[in-house]
CSV table of C-alpha atoms and ligand atoms in Angstrom, one decimal:
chain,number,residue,atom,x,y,z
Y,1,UNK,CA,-15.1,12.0,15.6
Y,2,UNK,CA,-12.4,9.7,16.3
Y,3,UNK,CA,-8.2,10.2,16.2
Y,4,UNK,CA,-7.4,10.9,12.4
Y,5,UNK,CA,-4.3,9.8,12.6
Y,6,UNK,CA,-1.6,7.3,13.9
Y,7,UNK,CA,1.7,7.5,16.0
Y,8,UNK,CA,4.0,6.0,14.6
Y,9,UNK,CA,7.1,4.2,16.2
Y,10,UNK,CA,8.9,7.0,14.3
Y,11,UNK,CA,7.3,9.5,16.6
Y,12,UNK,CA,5.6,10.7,13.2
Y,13,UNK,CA,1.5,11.2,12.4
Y,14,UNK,CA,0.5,8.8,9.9
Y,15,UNK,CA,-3.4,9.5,8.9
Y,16,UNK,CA,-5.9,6.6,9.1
Y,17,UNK,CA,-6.9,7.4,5.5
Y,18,UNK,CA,-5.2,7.9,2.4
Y,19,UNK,CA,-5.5,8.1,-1.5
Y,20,UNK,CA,-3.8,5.1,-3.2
Y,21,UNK,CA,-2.3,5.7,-6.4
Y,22,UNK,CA,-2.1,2.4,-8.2
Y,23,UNK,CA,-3.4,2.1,-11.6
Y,24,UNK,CA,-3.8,6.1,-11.4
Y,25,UNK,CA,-3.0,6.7,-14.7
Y,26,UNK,CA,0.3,9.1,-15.6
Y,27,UNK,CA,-1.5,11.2,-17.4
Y,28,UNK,CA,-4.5,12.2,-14.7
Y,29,UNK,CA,-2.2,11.4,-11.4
Y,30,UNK,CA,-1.5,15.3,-11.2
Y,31,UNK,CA,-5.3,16.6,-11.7
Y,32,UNK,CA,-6.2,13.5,-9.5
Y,33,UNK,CA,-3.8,14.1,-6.8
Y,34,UNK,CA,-4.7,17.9,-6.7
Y,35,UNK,CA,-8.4,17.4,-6.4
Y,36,UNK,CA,-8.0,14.9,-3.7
Y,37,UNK,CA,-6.2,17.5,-1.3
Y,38,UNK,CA,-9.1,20.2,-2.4
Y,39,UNK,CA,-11.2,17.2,-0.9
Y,40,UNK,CA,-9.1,17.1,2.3
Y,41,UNK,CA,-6.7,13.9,1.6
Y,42,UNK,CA,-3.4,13.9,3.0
Y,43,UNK,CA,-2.2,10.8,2.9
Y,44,UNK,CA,-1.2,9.6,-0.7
Y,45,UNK,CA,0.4,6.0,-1.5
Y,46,UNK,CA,2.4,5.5,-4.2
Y,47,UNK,CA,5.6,3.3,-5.6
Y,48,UNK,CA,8.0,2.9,-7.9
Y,49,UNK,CA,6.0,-0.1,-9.0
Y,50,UNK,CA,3.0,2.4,-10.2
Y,51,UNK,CA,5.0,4.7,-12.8
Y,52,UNK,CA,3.5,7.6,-11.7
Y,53,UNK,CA,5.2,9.4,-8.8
Y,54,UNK,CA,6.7,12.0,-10.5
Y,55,UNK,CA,3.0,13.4,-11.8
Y,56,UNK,CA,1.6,12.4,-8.2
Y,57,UNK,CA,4.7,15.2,-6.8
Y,58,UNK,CA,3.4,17.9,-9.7
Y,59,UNK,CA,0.0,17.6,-8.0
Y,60,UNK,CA,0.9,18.7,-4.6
Y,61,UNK,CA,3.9,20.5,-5.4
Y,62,UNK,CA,0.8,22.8,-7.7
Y,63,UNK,CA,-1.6,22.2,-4.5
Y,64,UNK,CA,1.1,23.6,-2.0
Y,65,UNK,CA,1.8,26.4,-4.4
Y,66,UNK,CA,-2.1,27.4,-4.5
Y,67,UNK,CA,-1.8,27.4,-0.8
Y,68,UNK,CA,-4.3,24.6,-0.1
Y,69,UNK,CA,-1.7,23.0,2.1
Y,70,UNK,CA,1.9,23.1,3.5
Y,71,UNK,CA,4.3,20.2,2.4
Y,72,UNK,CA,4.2,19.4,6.6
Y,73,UNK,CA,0.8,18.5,5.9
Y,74,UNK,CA,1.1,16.1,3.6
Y,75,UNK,CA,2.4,12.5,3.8
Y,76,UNK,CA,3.7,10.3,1.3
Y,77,UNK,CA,4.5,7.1,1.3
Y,78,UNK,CA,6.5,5.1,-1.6
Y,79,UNK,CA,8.1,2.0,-2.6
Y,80,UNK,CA,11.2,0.1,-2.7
Y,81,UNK,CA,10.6,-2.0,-5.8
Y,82,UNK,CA,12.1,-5.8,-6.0
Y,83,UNK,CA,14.7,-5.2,-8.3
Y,84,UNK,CA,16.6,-2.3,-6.1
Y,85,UNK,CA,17.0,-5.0,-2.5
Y,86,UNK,CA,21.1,-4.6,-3.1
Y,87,UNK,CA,22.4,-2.3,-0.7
Y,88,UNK,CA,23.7,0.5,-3.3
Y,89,UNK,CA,20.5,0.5,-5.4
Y,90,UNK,CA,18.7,1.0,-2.3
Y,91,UNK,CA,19.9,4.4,-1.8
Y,92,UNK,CA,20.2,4.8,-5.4
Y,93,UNK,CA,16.4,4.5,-6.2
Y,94,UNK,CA,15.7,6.0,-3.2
Y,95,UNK,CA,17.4,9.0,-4.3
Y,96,UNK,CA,16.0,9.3,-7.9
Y,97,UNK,CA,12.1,8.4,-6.2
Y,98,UNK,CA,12.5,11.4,-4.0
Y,99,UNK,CA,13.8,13.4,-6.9
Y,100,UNK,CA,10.6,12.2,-8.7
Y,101,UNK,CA,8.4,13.5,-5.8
Y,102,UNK,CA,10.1,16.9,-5.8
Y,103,UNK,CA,8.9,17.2,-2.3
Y,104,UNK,CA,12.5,17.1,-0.2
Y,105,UNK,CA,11.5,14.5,1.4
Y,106,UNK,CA,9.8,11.1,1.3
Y,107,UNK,CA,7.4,10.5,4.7
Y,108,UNK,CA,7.6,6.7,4.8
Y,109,UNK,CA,9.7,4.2,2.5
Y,110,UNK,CA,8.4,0.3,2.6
Y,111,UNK,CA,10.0,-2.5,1.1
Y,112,UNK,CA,7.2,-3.2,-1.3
Y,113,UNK,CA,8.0,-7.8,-1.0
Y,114,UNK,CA,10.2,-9.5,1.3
Y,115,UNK,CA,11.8,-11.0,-2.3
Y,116,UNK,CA,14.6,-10.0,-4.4
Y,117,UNK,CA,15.0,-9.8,-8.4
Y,118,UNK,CA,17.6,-9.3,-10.3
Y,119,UNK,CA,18.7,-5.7,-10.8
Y,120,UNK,CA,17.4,-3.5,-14.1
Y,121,UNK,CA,18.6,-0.5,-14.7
Y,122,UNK,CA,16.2,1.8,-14.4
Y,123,UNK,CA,17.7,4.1,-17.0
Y,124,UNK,CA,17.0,1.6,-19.5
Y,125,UNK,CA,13.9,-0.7,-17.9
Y,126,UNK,CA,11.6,-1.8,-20.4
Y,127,UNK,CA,8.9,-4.1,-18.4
Y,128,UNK,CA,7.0,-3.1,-15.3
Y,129,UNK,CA,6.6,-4.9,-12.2
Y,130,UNK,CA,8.1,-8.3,-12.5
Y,131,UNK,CA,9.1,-8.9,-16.0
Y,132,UNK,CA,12.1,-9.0,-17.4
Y,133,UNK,CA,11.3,-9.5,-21.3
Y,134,UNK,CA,8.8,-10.5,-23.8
Y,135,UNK,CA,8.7,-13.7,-22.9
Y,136,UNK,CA,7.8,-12.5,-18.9
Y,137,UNK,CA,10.4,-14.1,-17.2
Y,138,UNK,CA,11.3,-13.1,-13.9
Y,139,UNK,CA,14.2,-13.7,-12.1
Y,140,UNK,CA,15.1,-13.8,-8.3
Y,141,UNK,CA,18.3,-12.4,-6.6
Y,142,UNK,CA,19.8,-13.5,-3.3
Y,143,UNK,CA,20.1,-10.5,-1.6
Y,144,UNK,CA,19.0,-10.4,2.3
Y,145,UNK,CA,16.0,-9.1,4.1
Y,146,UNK,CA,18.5,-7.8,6.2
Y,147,UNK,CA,20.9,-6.3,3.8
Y,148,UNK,CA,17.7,-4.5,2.5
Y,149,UNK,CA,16.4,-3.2,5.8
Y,150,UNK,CA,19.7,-1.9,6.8
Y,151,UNK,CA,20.0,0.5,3.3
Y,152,UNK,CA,16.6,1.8,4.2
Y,153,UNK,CA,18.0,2.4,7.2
Y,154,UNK,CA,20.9,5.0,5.5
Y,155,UNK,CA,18.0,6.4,3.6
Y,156,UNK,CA,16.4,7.4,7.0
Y,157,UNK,CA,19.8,8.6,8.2
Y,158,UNK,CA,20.8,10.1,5.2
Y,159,UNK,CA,17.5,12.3,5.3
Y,160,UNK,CA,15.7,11.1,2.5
Y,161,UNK,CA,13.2,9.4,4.4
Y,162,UNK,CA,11.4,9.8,7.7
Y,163,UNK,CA,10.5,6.6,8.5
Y,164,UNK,CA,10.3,3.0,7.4
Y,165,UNK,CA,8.4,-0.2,6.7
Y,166,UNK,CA,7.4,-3.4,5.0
Y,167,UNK,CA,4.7,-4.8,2.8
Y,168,UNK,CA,3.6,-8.1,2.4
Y,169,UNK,CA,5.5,-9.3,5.0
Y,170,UNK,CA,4.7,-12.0,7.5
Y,171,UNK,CA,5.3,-12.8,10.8
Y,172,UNK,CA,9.1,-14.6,11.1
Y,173,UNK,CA,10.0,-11.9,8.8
Y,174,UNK,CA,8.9,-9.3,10.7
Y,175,UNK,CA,10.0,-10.7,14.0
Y,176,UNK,CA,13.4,-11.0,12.2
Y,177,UNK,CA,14.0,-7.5,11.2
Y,178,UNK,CA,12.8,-6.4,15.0
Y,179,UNK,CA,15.9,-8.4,16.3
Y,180,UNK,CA,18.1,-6.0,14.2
Y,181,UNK,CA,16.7,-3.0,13.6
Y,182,UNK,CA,17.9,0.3,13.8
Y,183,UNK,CA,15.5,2.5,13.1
Y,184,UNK,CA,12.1,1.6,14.0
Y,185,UNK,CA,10.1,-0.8,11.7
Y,186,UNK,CA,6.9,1.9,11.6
Y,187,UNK,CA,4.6,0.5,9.2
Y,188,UNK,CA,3.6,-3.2,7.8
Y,189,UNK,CA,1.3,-2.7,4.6
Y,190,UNK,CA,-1.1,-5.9,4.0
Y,191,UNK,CA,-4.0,-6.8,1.6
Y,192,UNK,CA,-6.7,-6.7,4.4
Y,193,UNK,CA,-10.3,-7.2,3.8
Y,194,UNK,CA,-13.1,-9.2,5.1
Y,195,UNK,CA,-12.0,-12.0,2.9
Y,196,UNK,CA,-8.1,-11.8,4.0
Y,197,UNK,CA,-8.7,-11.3,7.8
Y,198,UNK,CA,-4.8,-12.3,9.2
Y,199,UNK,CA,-5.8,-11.4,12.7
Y,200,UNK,CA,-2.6,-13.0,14.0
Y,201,UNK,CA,-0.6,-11.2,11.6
Y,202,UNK,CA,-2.5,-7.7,12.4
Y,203,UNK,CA,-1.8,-8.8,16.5
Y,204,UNK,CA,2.1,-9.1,15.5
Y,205,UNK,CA,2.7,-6.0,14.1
Y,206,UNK,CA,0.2,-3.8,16.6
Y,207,UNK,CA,1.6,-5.7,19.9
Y,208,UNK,CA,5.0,-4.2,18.8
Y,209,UNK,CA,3.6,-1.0,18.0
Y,210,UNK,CA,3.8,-1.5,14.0
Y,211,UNK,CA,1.1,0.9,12.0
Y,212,UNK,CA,-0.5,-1.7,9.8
Y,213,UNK,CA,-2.3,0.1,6.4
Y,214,UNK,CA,-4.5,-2.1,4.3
Y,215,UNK,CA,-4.0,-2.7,1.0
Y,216,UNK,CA,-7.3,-3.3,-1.3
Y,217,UNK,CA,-9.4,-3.0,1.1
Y,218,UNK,CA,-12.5,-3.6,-1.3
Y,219,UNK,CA,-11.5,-7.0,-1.8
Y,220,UNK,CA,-12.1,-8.5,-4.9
Y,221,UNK,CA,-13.1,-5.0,-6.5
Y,222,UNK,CA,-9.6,-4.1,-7.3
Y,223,UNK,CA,-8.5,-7.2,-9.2
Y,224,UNK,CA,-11.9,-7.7,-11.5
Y,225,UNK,CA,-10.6,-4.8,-13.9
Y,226,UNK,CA,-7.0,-6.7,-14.3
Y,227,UNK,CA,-6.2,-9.2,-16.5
Y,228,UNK,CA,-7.0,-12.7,-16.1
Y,229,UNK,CA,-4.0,-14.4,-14.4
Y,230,UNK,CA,-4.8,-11.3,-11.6
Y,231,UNK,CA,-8.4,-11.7,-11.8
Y,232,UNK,CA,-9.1,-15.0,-12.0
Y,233,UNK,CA,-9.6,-15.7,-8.4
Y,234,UNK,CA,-11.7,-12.7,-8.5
Y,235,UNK,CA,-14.2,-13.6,-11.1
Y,236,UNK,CA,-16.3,-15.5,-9.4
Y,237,UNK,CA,-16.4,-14.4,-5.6
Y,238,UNK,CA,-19.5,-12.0,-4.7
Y,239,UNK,CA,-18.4,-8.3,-4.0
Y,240,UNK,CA,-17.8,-7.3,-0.5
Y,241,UNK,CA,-20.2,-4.4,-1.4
Y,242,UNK,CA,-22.9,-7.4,-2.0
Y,243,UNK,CA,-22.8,-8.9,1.3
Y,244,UNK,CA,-25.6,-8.9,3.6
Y,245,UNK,CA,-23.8,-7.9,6.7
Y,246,UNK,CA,-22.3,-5.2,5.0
Y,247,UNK,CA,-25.1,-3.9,3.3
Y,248,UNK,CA,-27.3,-4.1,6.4
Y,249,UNK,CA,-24.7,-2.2,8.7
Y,250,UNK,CA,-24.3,-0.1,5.7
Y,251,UNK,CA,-28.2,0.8,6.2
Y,252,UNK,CA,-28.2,0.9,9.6
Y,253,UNK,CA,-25.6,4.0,10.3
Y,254,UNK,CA,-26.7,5.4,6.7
Y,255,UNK,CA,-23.3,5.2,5.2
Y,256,UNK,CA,-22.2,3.0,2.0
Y,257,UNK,CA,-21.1,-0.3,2.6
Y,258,UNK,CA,-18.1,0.9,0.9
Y,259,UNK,CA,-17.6,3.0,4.1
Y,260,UNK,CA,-18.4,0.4,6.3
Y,261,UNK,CA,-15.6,-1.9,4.4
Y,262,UNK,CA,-12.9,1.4,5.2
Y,263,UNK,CA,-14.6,1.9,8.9
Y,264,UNK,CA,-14.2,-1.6,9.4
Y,265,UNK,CA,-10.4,-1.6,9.4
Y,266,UNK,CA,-9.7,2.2,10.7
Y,267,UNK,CA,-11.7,1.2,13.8
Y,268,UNK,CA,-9.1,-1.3,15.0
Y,269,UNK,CA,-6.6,1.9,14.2
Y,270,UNK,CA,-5.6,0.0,10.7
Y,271,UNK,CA,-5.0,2.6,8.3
Y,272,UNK,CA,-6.8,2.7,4.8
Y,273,UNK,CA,-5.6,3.7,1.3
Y,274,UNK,CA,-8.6,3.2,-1.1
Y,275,UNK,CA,-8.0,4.2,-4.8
Y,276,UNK,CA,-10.7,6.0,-7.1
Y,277,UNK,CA,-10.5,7.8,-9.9
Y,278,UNK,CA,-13.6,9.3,-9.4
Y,279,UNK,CA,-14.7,12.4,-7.4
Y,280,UNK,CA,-17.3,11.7,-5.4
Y,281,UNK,CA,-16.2,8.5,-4.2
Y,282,UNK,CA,-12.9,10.3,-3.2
Y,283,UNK,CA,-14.8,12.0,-0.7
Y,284,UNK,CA,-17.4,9.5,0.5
Y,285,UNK,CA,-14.0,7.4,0.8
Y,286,UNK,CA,-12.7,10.3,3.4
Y,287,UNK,CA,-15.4,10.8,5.4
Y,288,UNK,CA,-15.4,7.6,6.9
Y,289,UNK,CA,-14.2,8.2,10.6
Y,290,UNK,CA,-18.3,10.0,12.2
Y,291,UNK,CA,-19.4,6.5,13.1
Y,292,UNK,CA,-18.6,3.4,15.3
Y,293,UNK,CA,-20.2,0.1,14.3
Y,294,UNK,CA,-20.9,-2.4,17.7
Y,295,UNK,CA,-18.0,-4.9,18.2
Y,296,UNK,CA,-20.4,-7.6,17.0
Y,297,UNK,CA,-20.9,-5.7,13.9
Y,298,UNK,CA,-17.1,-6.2,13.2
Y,299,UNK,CA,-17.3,-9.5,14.4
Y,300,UNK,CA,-20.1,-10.2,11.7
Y,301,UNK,CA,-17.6,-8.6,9.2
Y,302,UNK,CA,-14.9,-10.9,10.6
Y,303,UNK,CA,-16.6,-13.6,9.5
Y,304,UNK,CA,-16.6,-13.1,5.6
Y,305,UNK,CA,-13.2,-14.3,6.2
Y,306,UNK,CA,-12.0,-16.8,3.2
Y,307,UNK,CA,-7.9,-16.4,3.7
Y,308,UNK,CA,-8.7,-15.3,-0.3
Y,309,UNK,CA,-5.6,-13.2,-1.3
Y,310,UNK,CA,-5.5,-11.7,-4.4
Y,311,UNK,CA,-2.2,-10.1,-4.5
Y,312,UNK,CA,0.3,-13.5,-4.4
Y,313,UNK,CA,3.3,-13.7,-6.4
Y,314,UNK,CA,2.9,-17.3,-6.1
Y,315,UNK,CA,-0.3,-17.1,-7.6
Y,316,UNK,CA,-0.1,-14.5,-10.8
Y,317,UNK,CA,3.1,-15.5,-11.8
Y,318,UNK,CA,2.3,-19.2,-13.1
Y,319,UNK,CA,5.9,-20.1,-14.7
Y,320,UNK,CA,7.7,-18.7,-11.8
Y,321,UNK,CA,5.9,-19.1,-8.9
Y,322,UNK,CA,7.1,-16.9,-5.5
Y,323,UNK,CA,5.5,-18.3,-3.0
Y,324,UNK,CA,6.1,-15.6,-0.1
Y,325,UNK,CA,2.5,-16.4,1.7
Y,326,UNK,CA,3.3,-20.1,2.1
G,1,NAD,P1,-9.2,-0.6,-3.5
G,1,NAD,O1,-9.6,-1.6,-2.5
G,1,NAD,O2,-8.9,0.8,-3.1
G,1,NAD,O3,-10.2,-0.7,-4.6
G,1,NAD,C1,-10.2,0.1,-5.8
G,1,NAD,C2,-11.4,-0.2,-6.6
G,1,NAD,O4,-12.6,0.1,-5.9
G,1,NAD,C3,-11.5,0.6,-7.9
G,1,NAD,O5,-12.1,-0.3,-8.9
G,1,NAD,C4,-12.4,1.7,-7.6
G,1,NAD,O6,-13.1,2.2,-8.7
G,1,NAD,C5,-13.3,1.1,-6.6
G,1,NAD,N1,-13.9,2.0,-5.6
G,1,NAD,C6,-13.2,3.0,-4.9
G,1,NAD,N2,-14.0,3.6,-4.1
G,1,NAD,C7,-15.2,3.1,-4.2
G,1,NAD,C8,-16.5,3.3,-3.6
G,1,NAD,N3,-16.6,4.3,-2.7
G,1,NAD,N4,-17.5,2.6,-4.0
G,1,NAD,C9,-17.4,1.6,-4.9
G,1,NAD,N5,-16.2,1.3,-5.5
G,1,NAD,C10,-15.2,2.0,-5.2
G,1,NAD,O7,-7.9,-1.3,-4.2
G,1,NAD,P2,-6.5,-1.1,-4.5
G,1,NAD,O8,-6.3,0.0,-5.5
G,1,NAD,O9,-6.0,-2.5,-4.8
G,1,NAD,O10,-5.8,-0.7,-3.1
G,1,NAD,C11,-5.7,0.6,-2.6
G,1,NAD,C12,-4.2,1.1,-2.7
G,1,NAD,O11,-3.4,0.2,-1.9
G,1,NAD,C13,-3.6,1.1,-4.1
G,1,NAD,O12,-4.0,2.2,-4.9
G,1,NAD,C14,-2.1,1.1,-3.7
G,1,NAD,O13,-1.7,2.4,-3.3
G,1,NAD,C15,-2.1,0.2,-2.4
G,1,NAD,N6,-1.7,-1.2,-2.8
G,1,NAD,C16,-0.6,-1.7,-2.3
G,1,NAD,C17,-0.1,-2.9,-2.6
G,1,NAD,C18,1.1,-3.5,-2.0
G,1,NAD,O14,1.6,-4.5,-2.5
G,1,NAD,N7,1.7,-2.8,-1.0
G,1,NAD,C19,-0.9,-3.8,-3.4
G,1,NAD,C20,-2.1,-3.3,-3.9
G,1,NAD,C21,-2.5,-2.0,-3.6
């Protein structure tokens, strides 16, 4: 079995595989989280973004309390929404997300987009995510990268937070905040799937030590269930799952492809944070690190490759395009 975890430039253990809690819904995220340590997860993703860290914290706070694990054994990893980039609503939400938790500490904080919106009170928020009224407008702020970075920074030395990162970040951006940083940038969270390669970008961050995780690593599963403007470019794209390579590595080692799609990325040491709601896909989800495909077989995976990205402000937001990716 290979390494179950990664170092990261922190000096902390990340695991390769974790839960991921988007679209969890609040009222299960507690019985969900729970069950999923009982099945031997660790890791769990979440973000302000996904409304349910505070249920997400009841879960292991009951799971450490039933002695199934020790709050050192457990590793979570939250958000920085858009709306928070100013330097005194950094350490602000950062503040009220730990409290949320209820776990003393939060185990890695990423900057969930390298874009700023205008600041909403979160006492008084009514939209999720992007929107800022009925109408869904949204609104960008000019608040640096750097500005940002160096708040999260206070929220590692302030002791909130044991280590740091990005998501959906790119290369200049990246090579940016390592001209300046601090603390360590230890983790760069991407979509990555055989449909959204970014090789060069998964070179950047590993040649300077960077733990990449991938985001949606099913591909096109994750947005079919959303609305249309999310789904759209899903709709008509065959499943990973489907694919002939996949399914006839899947048959060869006797896994799922769905495990091949997780071992695909964790062999190359990127970490994985797939999402289910249901029990015995958690597990076969976990059990993922017992076999080593040929480095042709990855190749042959390699090759799906489409630069198709789901998740692209630029994209889902029609009337007020972000175009981060471009
Ligand atoms: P995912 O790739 O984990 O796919 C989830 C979908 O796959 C669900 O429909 C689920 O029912 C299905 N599924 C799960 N296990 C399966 C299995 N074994 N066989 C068949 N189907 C299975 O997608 P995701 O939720 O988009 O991504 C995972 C996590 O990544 C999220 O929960 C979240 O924590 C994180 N994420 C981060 C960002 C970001 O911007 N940083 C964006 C998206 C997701």
């Amino acid at each position: 079995m290979s390494k179950s975890t990664v170092t990261l430039p922190s000096g902390k253990e990340m695991p390769l595989v974790g839960f991921g809690l988007w679209k969890v819904p609040k009222e299960t995220a507690a019985y969900t989280v729970y069950n999923a340590i009982k099945s031997g997860y660790r890791l769990f993703d979440g973000a302000y973004d996904y409304q349910n860290e505070k249920e997400a914290g009841e879960g292991i706070r009951r799971a450490i309390a039933d002695g199934l694990v020790t709050r050192e054994e457990i590793f979570i990893t939250t958000k920085l929404w858009n709306n928070y980039h100013r330097r005194g609503h950094v350490l602000e939400m950062a503040r009220r997300q730990n409290e949320s938790w209820g776990l003393g500490y939060i185990d890695l904080f990423l900057m969930h987009f390298p874009c700023a919106l205008k600041y909403i009170d979160p006492a008084i928020r009514q939209y999720p995510a992007w929107w800022m009224d009925d109408a869904g407008t949204v609104q960008t702020d000019k608040v640096p990268i750097r500005e940002t970075w160096e708040a999260m920074e206070e929220v590692v030395d302030n002791g909130i937070a044991r280590s740091i990162g990005v998501s959906n970040f790119q290369a200049q951006s990246i090579y940016d905040i390592l001209t300046y940083a601090r603390h360590p940038l230890s983790s760069l969270q991407i979509e990555h799937h055989p449909y959204l390669v970014q090789s060069e970008l998964v070179k950047v961050a590993q040649e300077n030590r960077i733990a990449v995780t991938a985001y949606s690593s099913f591909g096109p599963q994750s947005f079919v269930e959303l609305p249309a403007q999310f789904s759209a470019k899903a709709k008509d794209i065959q499943l990973l799952f489907d694919t002939e390579c996949v399914r006839v590595i899947a048959k060869k080692y006797n896994v799922t492809p769905a495990q091949v799609l997780l071992r695909w990325a964790t062999q190359r040491n990127v970490a994985v944070i797939p999402k289910s709601n249901n029990q015995a896909r958690l597990a076969e989800n976990l059990d993922i690190l017992g076999f080593d495909m040929t480095s042709e077989e990855i190749g042959s995976i390699s090759a799906l490759d489409k630069g198709l990205r789901f998740n692209d402000p630029g994209y889902y937001l029609p009337n007020h395009q972000i175009r981060i990716f471009a």
